[in-house]
Amino acid sequence: MRVLVTGGAGFIGSHVVEAFVADGHQVRVLDAMLPAVHPAGSTPRLPAGVEFVHGDVRDADTVDGALTGVDAVCHQAAMVGLGVDVQDMAEYAGINGLGTAVLLAAMARADVGRLVLASSMVVYGEGRYECPVDGVVPAAARRREDLDAGRFEPPCPACGRQLAWQTVPEDAPLDPRNTYAATKLNQEHLAAAWASSTGGGAIGLRYHNVYGPHMPRDTPYSGVAAIFRSALEAGRAPRVFEDGGQQRDFVHVTDVAQANLRALGADPPASALRAYNVASGHPHTVGDMAAALADAFGGPAPQITGEYRIGDVRHVVASPTRAEQELGFTARVSFADGMRAFATDPLRPAP
């Protein structure tokens, strides 16, 4: 299959490209090489034979050219991370929202009817919770005064009791709680509208906490694993926000690449978007991750700070069942093995 991978020079995208090439697909990469991720003057890390187009997914003429002769699109290009502050909003909306709309319109013109979209767990907001009195309920928004007092667990919106987290299925209510999350959900909605209008098929892969070799380091948009790793390399203790008890699912980037490969070979329902969690199925706390990484690196031990960021959520833990049953995808890299390797994996140089 001839596949266009947008953002294919990025952290996840480059691993996706490698998986596609290894499976025998012909790959073309479109990437803007944004300075927030790529050091000035850097060249993309791509397998031999992959065609590279340096351009912005928001530019219609560039996208039209990149789609020539293509059978399917794997859309990885995005501005990621929680961001710095509200001044990032316009760039998030432009790259993630407008860029996706330009791409989908160009796919309609080129009669390309197959899309794999990189989405994110952030579309769920706070995950799935159960109250001992009121049953399954949406978590109430966490208040500044509670966070300041070290009360990090979201309360029941009905009775105020502490909730117990549960795994999140793909049909859980969507509730984005920061700018990045809002734009990722916007991407899903745009892809669903494109599929409905054109009869195309789209698969949305909701990545959970991805880590692994060639993560970008020392940027405001770095993932937490890379931030902890950079601290350890500098001889500093990883600084863990809140009390370290935030539940997450850490999934290795090579497993994420395999999920994309499975999605590329699947038959999505026509005129619709089908979403899948991409996760290991084995949750750990952020504190657990920091401790495992520090142990593998040789210290120093993590520091629990009690600090917090508005827009962070407490617990988001995926149910991998749908991806297992429908895509045949199961993550292979264990948490222990992945963290042990990540302690010495190469990271992408700081911009």
XYZ file of C-alpha atoms in Angstrom:
351
model
C 0.000 0.000 0.000
C 1.182 3.561 -0.705
C 0.821 5.558 2.490
C 1.278 9.232 3.352
C 2.379 9.696 6.968
C 1.981 13.275 8.139
C 4.337 14.159 10.975
C 6.381 11.132 9.992
C 9.661 12.700 11.124
C 8.392 13.145 14.688
C 8.762 10.920 17.726
C 5.809 8.603 17.158
C 5.580 9.207 13.415
C 9.115 8.020 12.721
C 8.446 4.725 14.518
C 5.202 4.337 12.552
C 7.115 4.869 9.306
C 9.644 2.190 10.279
C 6.840 -0.288 11.026
C 5.103 0.433 7.714
C 8.321 0.041 5.708
C 9.196 -3.190 7.511
C 5.769 -4.523 6.529
C 6.400 -3.769 2.852
C 4.437 -0.549 2.396
C 5.621 2.368 0.255
C 5.794 5.456 2.470
C 5.886 9.174 1.838
C 6.376 11.540 4.787
C 5.032 15.090 5.064
C 6.516 17.017 7.981
C 6.968 20.722 8.736
C 9.977 20.045 11.028
C 8.569 22.470 13.592
C 11.208 24.125 15.800
C 9.267 23.172 18.956
C 10.357 19.578 18.297
C 13.201 19.511 15.769
C 16.553 21.245 16.328
C 17.435 23.846 13.710
C 19.135 22.313 10.696
C 18.254 18.743 11.656
C 17.343 16.154 9.041
C 14.594 13.573 9.478
C 15.494 10.083 10.752
C 13.804 7.911 8.118
C 14.443 4.486 6.562
C 15.994 4.231 3.120
C 13.521 4.567 0.296
C 11.064 6.798 2.161
C 10.164 9.939 0.239
C 10.301 13.102 2.345
C 8.232 16.233 1.681
C 9.150 19.231 3.824
C 5.956 21.189 4.221
C 3.088 22.267 6.426
C -0.127 20.264 6.596
C -1.985 23.602 6.648
C -0.817 24.411 3.111
C -3.327 23.026 0.617
C -0.996 23.021 -2.376
C 1.664 21.104 -0.456
C -0.867 18.580 0.786
C -2.345 18.113 -2.697
C 1.090 17.236 -4.031
C 1.887 14.910 -1.128
C -1.313 12.926 -1.755
C -0.474 12.101 -5.373
C -0.714 8.343 -5.906
C -1.519 7.618 -2.261
C -3.873 4.834 -1.093
C -4.157 5.791 2.576
C -3.172 8.504 5.048
C -1.784 8.063 8.560
C -2.193 11.464 10.221
C 0.357 11.913 12.998
C 1.111 15.621 12.529
C 0.065 17.619 15.583
C 1.148 20.048 18.227
C 1.275 17.933 21.392
C 1.494 18.337 25.154
C -0.412 20.477 27.619
C 1.316 23.620 26.365
C 2.660 26.611 28.234
C -0.424 28.811 28.676
C -3.471 30.132 26.825
C -1.212 31.974 24.383
C -0.619 28.549 22.782
C -4.309 28.230 21.868
C -4.094 29.703 18.388
C -1.173 27.488 17.382
C -2.844 24.355 18.719
C -6.061 25.200 16.883
C -4.159 26.024 13.695
C -1.933 22.954 13.493
C -4.329 20.397 14.940
C -7.675 21.767 13.769
C -7.038 23.690 10.564
C -4.263 21.311 9.504
C -6.580 18.325 9.801
C -9.349 20.119 7.904
C -6.978 21.028 5.059
C -5.748 17.429 4.884
C -9.248 15.942 4.840
C -10.440 18.330 2.142
C -7.413 17.399 0.035
C -8.100 13.688 0.595
C -11.623 14.220 -0.761
C -10.215 15.928 -3.860
C -7.712 13.113 -4.365
C -10.311 10.399 -3.696
C -8.267 8.901 -0.866
C -10.782 7.165 1.365
C -8.703 5.562 4.102
C -7.498 7.390 7.218
C -5.672 6.390 10.395
C -5.792 9.305 12.841
C -3.525 9.768 15.850
C -5.869 10.798 18.638
C -5.268 10.789 22.382
C -6.579 9.696 25.756
C -6.941 13.387 26.606
C -10.328 13.434 24.858
C -11.757 11.630 27.923
C -10.763 14.394 30.344
C -10.983 12.801 33.758
C -11.402 9.089 33.194
C -14.175 6.792 34.383
C -15.155 6.790 38.062
C -17.583 5.076 40.404
C -19.072 6.461 43.596
C -19.948 3.992 46.385
C -23.364 5.659 46.657
C -24.190 7.117 43.243
C -22.581 4.529 40.949
C -20.751 5.495 37.746
C -20.603 9.289 37.593
C -18.586 11.953 35.774
C -15.874 13.320 38.038
C -16.458 16.859 39.193
C -13.848 19.389 38.137
C -11.035 19.671 40.665
C -11.042 22.993 42.510
C -7.973 25.122 43.110
C -8.648 25.268 46.830
C -8.683 21.459 47.032
C -5.496 21.143 44.997
C -3.794 23.801 47.144
C -4.742 21.778 50.220
C -3.339 18.549 48.744
C -6.743 17.028 48.028
C -6.109 15.656 44.573
C -8.841 13.050 44.091
C -11.888 14.318 42.174
C -15.107 14.227 44.222
C -18.476 12.793 43.298
C -20.543 15.586 41.725
C -23.658 14.334 43.518
C -22.519 13.628 47.088
C -18.908 14.799 47.293
C -17.506 11.400 48.298
C -14.160 10.183 46.962
C -14.477 8.189 43.755
C -12.804 4.960 42.649
C -11.254 5.016 39.171
C -12.188 2.460 36.518
C -10.872 1.622 33.059
C -12.181 3.825 30.277
C -13.880 2.216 27.255
C -14.055 4.016 23.913
C -17.757 4.796 24.307
C -17.186 6.718 27.561
C -18.351 10.353 27.534
C -15.750 12.699 26.037
C -14.816 15.711 28.146
C -11.638 17.533 27.036
C -10.258 19.753 29.798
C -7.380 21.649 28.188
C -6.511 23.222 24.848
C -4.656 20.206 23.474
C -7.512 17.904 24.432
C -10.082 20.162 22.762
C -8.112 20.154 19.505
C -7.645 16.371 19.520
C -11.385 15.871 19.905
C -11.869 18.411 17.120
C -9.675 16.210 14.908
C -11.907 13.222 15.623
C -15.051 15.215 14.834
C -13.562 16.508 11.584
C -12.524 12.990 10.564
C -16.014 11.682 11.328
C -17.568 14.475 9.251
C -15.178 13.718 6.368
C -16.048 10.022 6.498
C -19.772 10.750 6.553
C -19.508 13.152 3.611
C -17.221 11.067 1.403
C -18.033 7.479 2.368
C -14.459 7.045 3.528
C -13.391 5.085 6.579
C -11.414 6.409 9.527
C -9.798 4.788 12.539
C -8.911 7.000 15.484
C -6.165 5.674 17.758
C -6.389 7.184 21.219
C -2.810 6.974 22.427
C -2.206 6.767 26.139
C 1.139 7.821 27.690
C 3.659 7.020 24.958
C 7.380 6.762 25.731
C 10.476 5.295 24.147
C 13.573 6.071 22.081
C 13.825 9.424 20.326
C 11.327 11.237 22.537
C 11.900 15.000 22.306
C 13.658 16.356 25.346
C 13.841 19.677 27.202
C 10.911 21.395 25.510
C 7.738 22.800 27.146
C 5.821 20.104 25.242
C 7.887 17.068 26.306
C 6.135 14.044 27.769
C 6.567 13.326 31.474
C 8.870 10.354 30.858
C 11.299 12.522 28.883
C 11.138 15.264 31.529
C 12.073 12.765 34.251
C 14.817 11.265 32.117
C 16.334 14.710 31.427
C 16.349 15.485 35.148
C 18.152 12.241 35.931
C 20.785 12.916 33.274
C 21.411 16.313 34.869
C 21.836 14.686 38.286
C 18.518 16.038 39.581
C 15.695 14.128 41.204
C 12.607 13.783 38.993
C 9.982 16.195 40.333
C 6.641 14.408 40.609
C 3.558 16.621 40.782
C 0.664 16.140 43.181
C 1.278 13.099 45.402
C 2.498 10.856 42.579
C -0.663 8.771 42.722
C -2.013 9.746 39.295
C -2.896 6.555 37.421
C -1.768 6.331 33.799
C -1.124 3.668 31.172
C 2.429 3.900 29.821
C 2.714 2.320 26.374
C 5.939 1.871 24.445
C 6.274 3.679 21.139
C 7.084 0.471 19.245
C 3.745 -0.925 20.404
C 2.028 2.257 19.237
C 3.645 1.807 15.834
C 2.295 -1.741 15.665
C -1.188 -0.454 16.532
C -0.946 1.889 13.539
C 0.106 -1.013 11.345
C -2.881 -3.040 12.522
C -5.192 -0.100 11.897
C -3.796 0.400 8.398
C -4.632 -3.209 7.553
C -8.093 -3.144 9.115
C -11.370 -2.404 7.354
C -12.906 0.628 9.052
C -16.664 1.063 8.784
C -17.606 3.171 5.776
C -18.804 6.723 6.435
C -17.686 6.641 10.069
C -14.805 6.935 12.514
C -14.067 3.994 14.811
C -11.994 4.821 17.906
C -9.577 2.525 19.749
C -7.578 2.914 22.936
C -3.888 2.230 22.371
C -2.510 1.208 25.736
C -0.631 -1.528 27.533
C -3.581 -2.546 29.683
C -1.352 -2.434 32.796
C -1.684 0.900 34.619
C 0.939 2.433 36.899
C 1.111 5.661 38.851
C 3.277 8.555 37.751
C 5.204 8.018 40.974
C 5.780 4.374 40.048
C 7.103 5.427 36.665
C 9.481 8.001 38.151
C 10.778 5.461 40.678
C 11.258 2.735 38.050
C 13.116 5.110 35.750
C 15.300 6.484 38.549
C 16.130 2.953 39.689
C 17.072 1.892 36.165
C 19.141 5.035 35.686
C 20.854 4.757 39.062
C 19.145 7.608 40.941
C 18.550 10.088 42.396
C 15.175 9.090 43.845
C 12.084 11.062 42.778
C 10.862 14.050 44.773
C 7.108 14.301 45.408
C 6.372 18.033 45.211
C 2.647 18.490 45.821
C 2.634 20.969 42.933
C -0.049 20.759 40.267
C -0.977 22.123 36.857
C -4.438 23.389 36.006
C -5.656 21.249 33.102
C -4.010 18.038 34.312
C -6.379 15.206 35.136
C -6.081 12.745 37.984
C -6.634 9.251 36.590
C -7.002 8.060 32.987
C -6.652 4.298 32.541
C -7.630 2.602 29.295
C -9.549 -0.502 28.487
C -7.635 -2.189 25.636
C -10.402 -4.703 24.916
C -11.765 -3.214 21.689
C -8.308 -2.935 20.089
C -7.556 -6.529 21.083
C -10.829 -7.885 19.696
C -11.170 -5.828 16.512
C -7.591 -4.944 15.507
C -5.794 -7.905 17.033
C -3.508 -5.455 18.844
C -1.876 -6.296 22.158
C 1.040 -4.317 23.576
C 4.179 -6.445 23.917
C 6.676 -4.291 25.846
C 6.277 -4.668 29.614
C 6.503 -1.668 31.930
C 9.630 -3.042 33.627
C 11.438 -3.817 30.373
C 10.370 -0.555 28.768
C 11.526 1.628 31.652
C 14.797 -0.274 31.947
C 15.503 0.392 28.261
C 14.280 3.989 28.394
C 16.852 4.836 31.031
C 19.523 4.671 28.294
C 17.491 5.129 25.088
C 18.606 7.960 22.796
C 16.423 11.062 23.088
C 15.770 13.679 20.417
C 18.126 16.656 21.026
C 16.608 19.835 22.417
C 15.615 22.417 19.778
